[in-house]
Short mmCIF file of C-alpha atoms in Angstrom, two decimals:
data_model
loop_
_atom_site.label_atom_id
_atom_site.label_comp_id
_atom_site.label_asym_id
_atom_site.label_seq_id
_atom_site.Cartn_x
_atom_site.Cartn_y
_atom_site.Cartn_z
CA UNK A 1161 -0.61 16.76 23.43
CA UNK A 1162 -1.02 15.47 19.95
CA UNK A 1163 -3.36 16.80 17.67
CA UNK A 1164 -5.47 14.97 14.89
CA UNK A 1165 -5.81 16.02 11.59
CA UNK A 1166 -9.61 15.93 11.54
CA UNK A 1167 -11.76 19.07 12.68
CA UNK A 1168 -14.58 21.06 11.29
CA UNK A 1169 -15.69 24.97 12.31
CA UNK A 1170 -18.68 26.73 11.77
CA UNK A 1171 -19.43 30.54 11.85
CA UNK A 1172 -22.83 31.92 10.95
CA UNK A 1173 -22.65 36.24 10.64
CA UNK A 1174 -25.67 38.24 10.48
CA UNK A 1175 -25.17 41.58 8.65
CA UNK A 1176 -27.69 44.21 8.21
CA UNK A 1177 -28.50 43.03 4.45
CA UNK A 1178 -26.74 39.30 3.96
CA UNK A 1179 -25.70 36.51 5.95
CA UNK A 1180 -22.49 35.15 5.75
CA UNK A 1181 -21.39 31.60 6.67
CA UNK A 1182 -18.15 30.36 6.89
CA UNK A 1183 -17.23 26.18 7.19
CA UNK A 1184 -13.82 24.77 7.30
CA UNK A 1185 -13.17 21.04 7.69
CA UNK A 1186 -9.74 19.13 7.47
CA UNK A 1187 -8.77 15.45 6.86
CA UNK A 1188 -5.82 13.57 7.01
CA UNK A 1189 -3.32 13.94 4.45
CA UNK A 1190 0.56 13.84 3.98
CA UNK A 1191 0.91 17.58 2.86
CA UNK A 1192 -1.04 20.47 3.20
CA UNK A 1193 -3.82 20.37 0.83
CA UNK A 1194 -6.20 23.81 0.84
CA UNK A 1195 -9.32 23.79 -1.55
CA UNK A 1196 -11.72 27.05 -1.55
CA UNK A 1197 -15.40 28.14 -2.39
CA UNK A 1198 -15.74 31.34 -1.74
CA UNK A 1199 -18.88 33.80 -2.51
CA UNK A 1200 -17.91 36.20 -5.25
CA UNK A 1201 -18.37 39.28 -3.09
CA UNK A 1202 -15.22 38.32 -1.36
CA UNK A 1203 -13.02 36.67 -4.23
CA UNK A 1204 -10.97 39.88 -3.91
CA UNK A 1205 -10.00 38.80 -0.53
CA UNK A 1206 -9.24 35.06 -1.66
CA UNK A 1207 -5.44 34.80 -1.45
CA UNK A 1208 -5.52 36.95 2.17
CA UNK A 1209 -8.02 34.14 3.45
CA UNK A 1210 -5.60 31.48 1.91
CA UNK A 1211 -2.96 32.81 3.77
CA UNK A 1212 -4.75 33.42 7.19
CA UNK A 1213 -5.71 29.52 6.94
CA UNK A 1214 -1.85 28.72 5.84
CA UNK A 1215 -0.62 30.55 9.17
CA UNK A 1216 -2.63 28.40 11.33
CA UNK A 1217 -2.88 25.26 10.54
CA UNK A 1218 -0.36 22.42 9.50
CA UNK A 1219 -0.92 19.81 7.20
CA UNK A 1220 -4.10 18.33 6.09
CA UNK A 1221 -6.76 18.30 3.34
CA UNK A 1222 -8.34 21.49 4.54
CA UNK A 1223 -11.89 22.88 2.85
CA UNK A 1224 -12.97 26.49 3.18
CA UNK A 1225 -16.09 27.49 1.85
CA UNK A 1226 -17.58 31.01 2.52
CA UNK A 1227 -21.45 31.66 1.39
CA UNK A 1228 -23.31 34.65 1.41
CA UNK A 1229 -27.16 34.90 1.02
CA UNK A 1230 -29.42 38.13 1.00
CA UNK A 1231 -31.57 38.85 3.80
CA UNK A 1232 -32.48 42.27 2.45
CA UNK A 1233 -36.11 42.79 0.79
CA UNK A 1234 -34.60 45.03 -1.53
CA UNK A 1235 -32.51 42.20 -3.16
CA UNK A 1236 -29.42 43.16 -5.25
CA UNK A 1237 -30.70 40.49 -7.77
CA UNK A 1238 -32.45 42.03 -10.38
CA UNK A 1239 -33.99 40.80 -13.84
CA UNK A 1240 -32.38 41.90 -16.80
CA UNK A 1241 -35.65 43.19 -18.56
CA UNK A 1242 -34.07 43.86 -22.06
CA UNK A 1243 -32.49 40.78 -21.87
CA UNK A 1244 -35.22 38.67 -21.01
CA UNK A 1245 -37.53 40.46 -23.58
CA UNK A 1246 -34.84 39.77 -26.68
CA UNK A 1247 -34.80 36.02 -25.55
CA UNK A 1248 -38.73 36.24 -25.74
CA UNK A 1249 -38.71 37.74 -29.41
CA UNK A 1250 -36.21 35.28 -30.55
CA UNK A 1251 -37.89 32.43 -29.59
CA UNK A 1252 -41.00 33.35 -30.94
CA UNK A 1253 -39.14 33.92 -34.19
CA UNK A 1254 -37.80 30.79 -34.05
CA UNK A 1255 -41.00 28.82 -33.33
CA UNK A 1256 -42.80 30.67 -36.62
CA UNK A 1257 -39.94 29.92 -38.99
CA UNK A 1258 -39.56 26.39 -37.92
CA UNK A 1259 -43.12 25.61 -36.79
CA UNK A 1260 -41.72 24.75 -33.33
CA UNK A 1261 -44.40 25.02 -30.69
CA UNK A 1262 -43.91 27.80 -27.99
CA UNK A 1263 -43.03 26.61 -25.00
CA UNK A 1264 -45.80 25.81 -22.24
CA UNK A 1265 -44.01 27.89 -19.26
CA UNK A 1266 -42.34 31.06 -20.44
CA UNK A 1267 -41.15 32.19 -17.05
CA UNK A 1268 -39.33 28.78 -16.29
CA UNK A 1269 -37.42 28.78 -19.65
CA UNK A 1270 -36.55 32.63 -19.69
CA UNK A 1271 -35.47 32.69 -16.45
CA UNK A 1272 -32.96 29.96 -16.57
CA UNK A 1273 -31.25 32.18 -19.61
CA UNK A 1274 -27.60 33.90 -19.39
CA UNK A 1275 -27.67 37.11 -18.06
CA UNK A 1276 -31.61 37.03 -17.34
CA UNK A 1277 -30.53 37.45 -13.34
CA UNK A 1278 -28.31 40.46 -12.68
CA UNK A 1279 -26.93 40.71 -9.50
CA UNK A 1280 -24.73 43.77 -8.75
CA UNK A 1281 -21.96 42.99 -6.39
CA UNK A 1282 -20.47 45.76 -4.21
CA UNK A 1283 -16.84 45.27 -2.50
CA UNK A 1284 -17.52 45.12 1.32
CA UNK A 1285 -16.78 48.07 3.17
CA UNK A 1286 -14.05 47.96 5.98
CA UNK A 1287 -16.21 47.23 8.64
CA UNK A 1288 -18.13 44.54 7.07
CA UNK A 1289 -15.12 42.67 6.05
CA UNK A 1290 -13.48 43.18 9.60
CA UNK A 1291 -16.68 41.09 10.86
CA UNK A 1292 -16.32 38.32 8.45
CA UNK A 1293 -12.62 38.29 9.17
CA UNK A 1294 -13.13 37.67 12.79
CA UNK A 1295 -15.96 34.93 12.00
CA UNK A 1296 -12.94 33.29 9.79
CA UNK A 1297 -10.54 33.43 12.91
CA UNK A 1298 -13.20 31.83 15.00
CA UNK A 1299 -14.03 29.03 12.47
CA UNK A 1300 -10.40 28.33 12.38
CA UNK A 1301 -10.35 28.27 16.42
CA UNK A 1302 -12.98 26.01 16.50
CA UNK A 1303 -11.37 23.63 13.66
CA UNK A 1304 -8.10 23.52 16.08
CA UNK A 1305 -10.16 23.15 19.25
CA UNK A 1306 -11.71 19.99 17.76
CA UNK A 1307 -8.23 18.63 16.70
CA UNK A 1308 -7.22 18.90 20.01
CA UNK A 1309 -10.54 17.14 21.37
CA UNK A 1310 -9.77 14.24 18.54
CA UNK A 1311 -5.91 13.95 19.50
CA UNK A 1312 -6.62 14.06 23.23
CA UNK A 1313 -8.73 10.64 22.65
CA UNK A 1314 -6.00 9.07 20.29
CA UNK A 1315 -3.30 9.69 22.84
CA UNK A 1316 -5.14 8.21 25.54
CA UNK A 1317 -5.98 5.24 22.90
CA UNK A 1318 -2.25 5.27 22.06
CA UNK A 1319 -0.96 5.40 25.83
CA UNK A 1320 -3.27 1.99 26.01
CA UNK A 1321 -1.96 0.12 23.58
CA UNK A 1322 1.47 1.02 24.14
CA UNK A 1323 0.90 -0.33 27.73
CA UNK A 1324 -0.26 -3.32 26.38
CA UNK A 1325 2.32 -4.13 24.34
CA UNK A 1326 4.95 -3.67 26.79
CA UNK A 1327 2.71 -5.86 29.80
CA UNK A 1328 2.59 -8.45 26.99
CA UNK A 1329 6.50 -8.14 26.12
CA UNK A 1330 6.94 -8.95 29.86
CA UNK A 1331 4.85 -12.34 29.81
CA UNK A 1332 7.88 -13.33 27.60
CA UNK A 1333 10.07 -13.87 30.06
CA UNK A 1334 8.76 -16.97 31.91
CA UNK A 1335 8.38 -18.59 28.35
CA UNK A 1336 11.76 -17.73 27.49
CA UNK A 1337 13.66 -19.49 30.63
CA UNK A 1338 11.47 -22.61 29.72
CA UNK A 1339 12.57 -22.17 25.91
CA UNK A 1340 16.35 -22.26 27.08
CA UNK A 1341 15.83 -25.14 29.25
CA UNK A 1342 14.42 -27.25 26.60
CA UNK A 1343 17.13 -25.89 24.23
CA UNK A 1344 19.88 -27.00 26.68
CA UNK A 1345 18.25 -30.52 27.34
CA UNK A 1346 18.27 -31.11 23.71
CA UNK A 1347 21.88 -29.78 23.06
CA UNK A 1348 22.88 -32.23 25.65
CA UNK A 1349 20.88 -35.24 24.35
CA UNK A 1350 22.27 -34.74 20.95
CA UNK A 1351 25.90 -34.38 22.52
CA UNK A 1352 25.41 -37.74 24.37
CA UNK A 1353 24.60 -39.38 21.06
CA UNK A 1354 28.08 -38.30 19.13
CA UNK A 1355 30.14 -38.48 22.03
CA UNK A 1356 32.03 -41.56 20.34
CA UNK A 1357 32.05 -39.97 17.19
CA UNK A 1358 34.83 -38.22 15.39
CA UNK A 1359 34.34 -34.64 15.20
CA UNK A 1360 36.16 -31.06 14.88
CA UNK A 1361 35.36 -29.81 18.31
CA UNK A 1362 36.13 -26.38 17.23
CA UNK A 1363 34.07 -26.42 14.49
CA UNK A 1364 31.11 -27.64 16.59
CA UNK A 1365 31.77 -24.86 19.28
CA UNK A 1366 31.58 -22.32 16.61
CA UNK A 1367 28.12 -23.85 15.16
CA UNK A 1368 26.90 -24.02 18.56
CA UNK A 1369 27.86 -20.44 19.39
CA UNK A 1370 26.20 -19.05 16.04
CA UNK A 1371 22.81 -21.31 16.84
CA UNK A 1372 22.48 -19.67 20.48
CA UNK A 1373 23.19 -16.29 19.35
CA UNK A 1374 20.73 -16.89 16.44
CA UNK A 1375 18.13 -18.22 19.03
CA UNK A 1376 19.01 -15.45 21.80
CA UNK A 1377 15.87 -12.55 21.75
CA UNK A 1378 17.44 -10.31 24.35
CA UNK A 1379 18.46 -7.86 21.98
CA UNK A 1380 15.01 -7.68 20.46
CA UNK A 1381 13.57 -7.41 23.96
CA UNK A 1382 15.75 -4.65 24.55
CA UNK A 1383 15.41 -2.65 21.20
CA UNK A 1384 11.61 -2.96 21.37
CA UNK A 1385 11.45 -2.18 25.17
CA UNK A 1386 13.12 1.33 23.91
CA UNK A 1387 10.85 1.97 20.93
CA UNK A 1388 7.95 1.92 23.00
CA UNK A 1389 9.08 4.32 25.49
CA UNK A 1390 10.45 6.33 22.44
CA UNK A 1391 6.80 6.33 21.49
CA UNK A 1392 5.74 7.07 24.65
CA UNK A 1393 8.05 10.11 25.20
CA UNK A 1394 7.27 11.54 21.35
CA UNK A 1395 3.79 11.41 22.59
CA UNK A 1396 4.01 14.19 24.81
CA UNK A 1397 6.52 16.74 22.61
CA UNK A 1398 3.23 17.94 21.57
CA UNK A 1399 1.87 18.38 17.90
CA UNK A 1400 3.64 17.91 14.97
CA UNK A 1401 4.51 14.54 15.78
CA UNK A 1402 2.68 12.73 13.41
CA UNK A 1403 5.41 11.59 10.85
CA UNK A 1404 7.89 10.86 13.70
CA UNK A 1405 5.20 8.52 15.71
CA UNK A 1406 4.81 6.60 12.12
CA UNK A 1407 8.49 6.00 11.88
CA UNK A 1408 8.82 4.57 15.31
CA UNK A 1409 5.65 2.63 14.74
CA UNK A 1410 7.66 0.89 11.77
CA UNK A 1411 10.28 -0.03 14.01
CA UNK A 1412 8.08 -1.49 16.64
CA UNK A 1413 6.31 -3.72 14.18
CA UNK A 1414 10.12 -4.84 13.07
CA UNK A 1415 11.18 -6.22 16.23
CA UNK A 1416 7.89 -7.63 17.08
CA UNK A 1417 8.33 -9.69 13.87
CA UNK A 1418 12.04 -10.54 14.74
CA UNK A 1419 10.94 -11.67 18.05
CA UNK A 1420 8.18 -14.04 16.59
CA UNK A 1421 10.62 -15.32 14.07
CA UNK A 1422 13.11 -16.27 16.23
CA UNK A 1423 11.20 -17.36 19.18
CA UNK A 1424 10.62 -20.88 18.03
CA UNK A 1425 8.14 -21.35 21.00
CA UNK A 1426 4.26 -21.52 20.36
CA UNK A 1427 3.01 -19.67 23.78
CA UNK A 1428 5.70 -16.53 22.69
CA UNK A 1429 4.36 -16.48 19.12
CA UNK A 1430 0.87 -16.60 20.71
CA UNK A 1431 2.46 -13.32 22.59
CA UNK A 1432 3.31 -12.00 19.37
CA UNK A 1433 0.32 -12.40 17.85
CA UNK A 1434 -1.34 -10.36 20.19
CA UNK A 1435 1.30 -7.91 20.25
CA UNK A 1436 0.61 -7.24 16.08
CA UNK A 1437 -2.92 -6.85 17.09
CA UNK A 1438 -2.48 -3.91 19.44
CA UNK A 1439 -0.02 -2.70 17.20
CA UNK A 1440 -2.02 -2.50 13.86
CA UNK A 1441 -4.51 -0.47 15.80
CA UNK A 1442 -2.50 2.27 16.46
CA UNK A 1443 -0.95 2.13 12.81
CA UNK A 1444 -5.12 2.84 11.71
CA UNK A 1445 -4.76 5.90 13.68
CA UNK A 1446 -1.57 7.37 13.56
CA UNK A 1447 -2.25 8.16 10.23
CA UNK A 1448 -4.43 10.84 11.32
CA UNK A 1449 -1.85 12.21 13.87
CA UNK A 1450 -0.70 15.80 12.88
#
């Protein structure tokens, strides 16, 4: 079964003094593009986190976010009183020296100043990191499950569209016989008109063979059937087939275009337009296949 590149996973873990939220999402991309936003508490583990993601996921634009919030009353964030007092005194001095009014809301101003809020970061212990690491694995698993579900829906869509194109190709045959009969009648009428004229019969036969071969669409039909079957077979080869499916779609489009240009028949060209419509819907979604 194929996989989609679109996926999402989210896990929340409550530790004794903090809550950790892990979110990971992916979108379609030609290559693997990983960006991360990790809480400073776990910043030292960033390379390990990235490696685990890279080993588990293929292709896609992947974003990982690990956030931590304290749920302990004894919060590790403290107001740095000496720094706050220093800012207060400096602002008072500047106000008197430059004759500028002091602010109306001292706290709002002072608490925004750099280094006023001091957070003591403690390196996570082995037990805490093991819990967070397991949560990371669970989030990745959720994302993969999401990709599989999306892939299953895409596969049903592709199978339906390929079946539709195959059915349309079968509708060409009756019009093809009609086209050949009309072509034969036209040639016979023209031969009667030039029956008494002097012409090079060998050259005429060569030109007729060339014309008939140019109008023949059997090769295009056979190749199109083969490409459609190849696409269906590739769908069942598992994940990691997105690029190959894209190449097969290009070949299918090429044969459909050639079929339309060589047919020289209104009804066949209408069928070709419907084929193109079905194929266009495949093109739109095949870019999202892993």
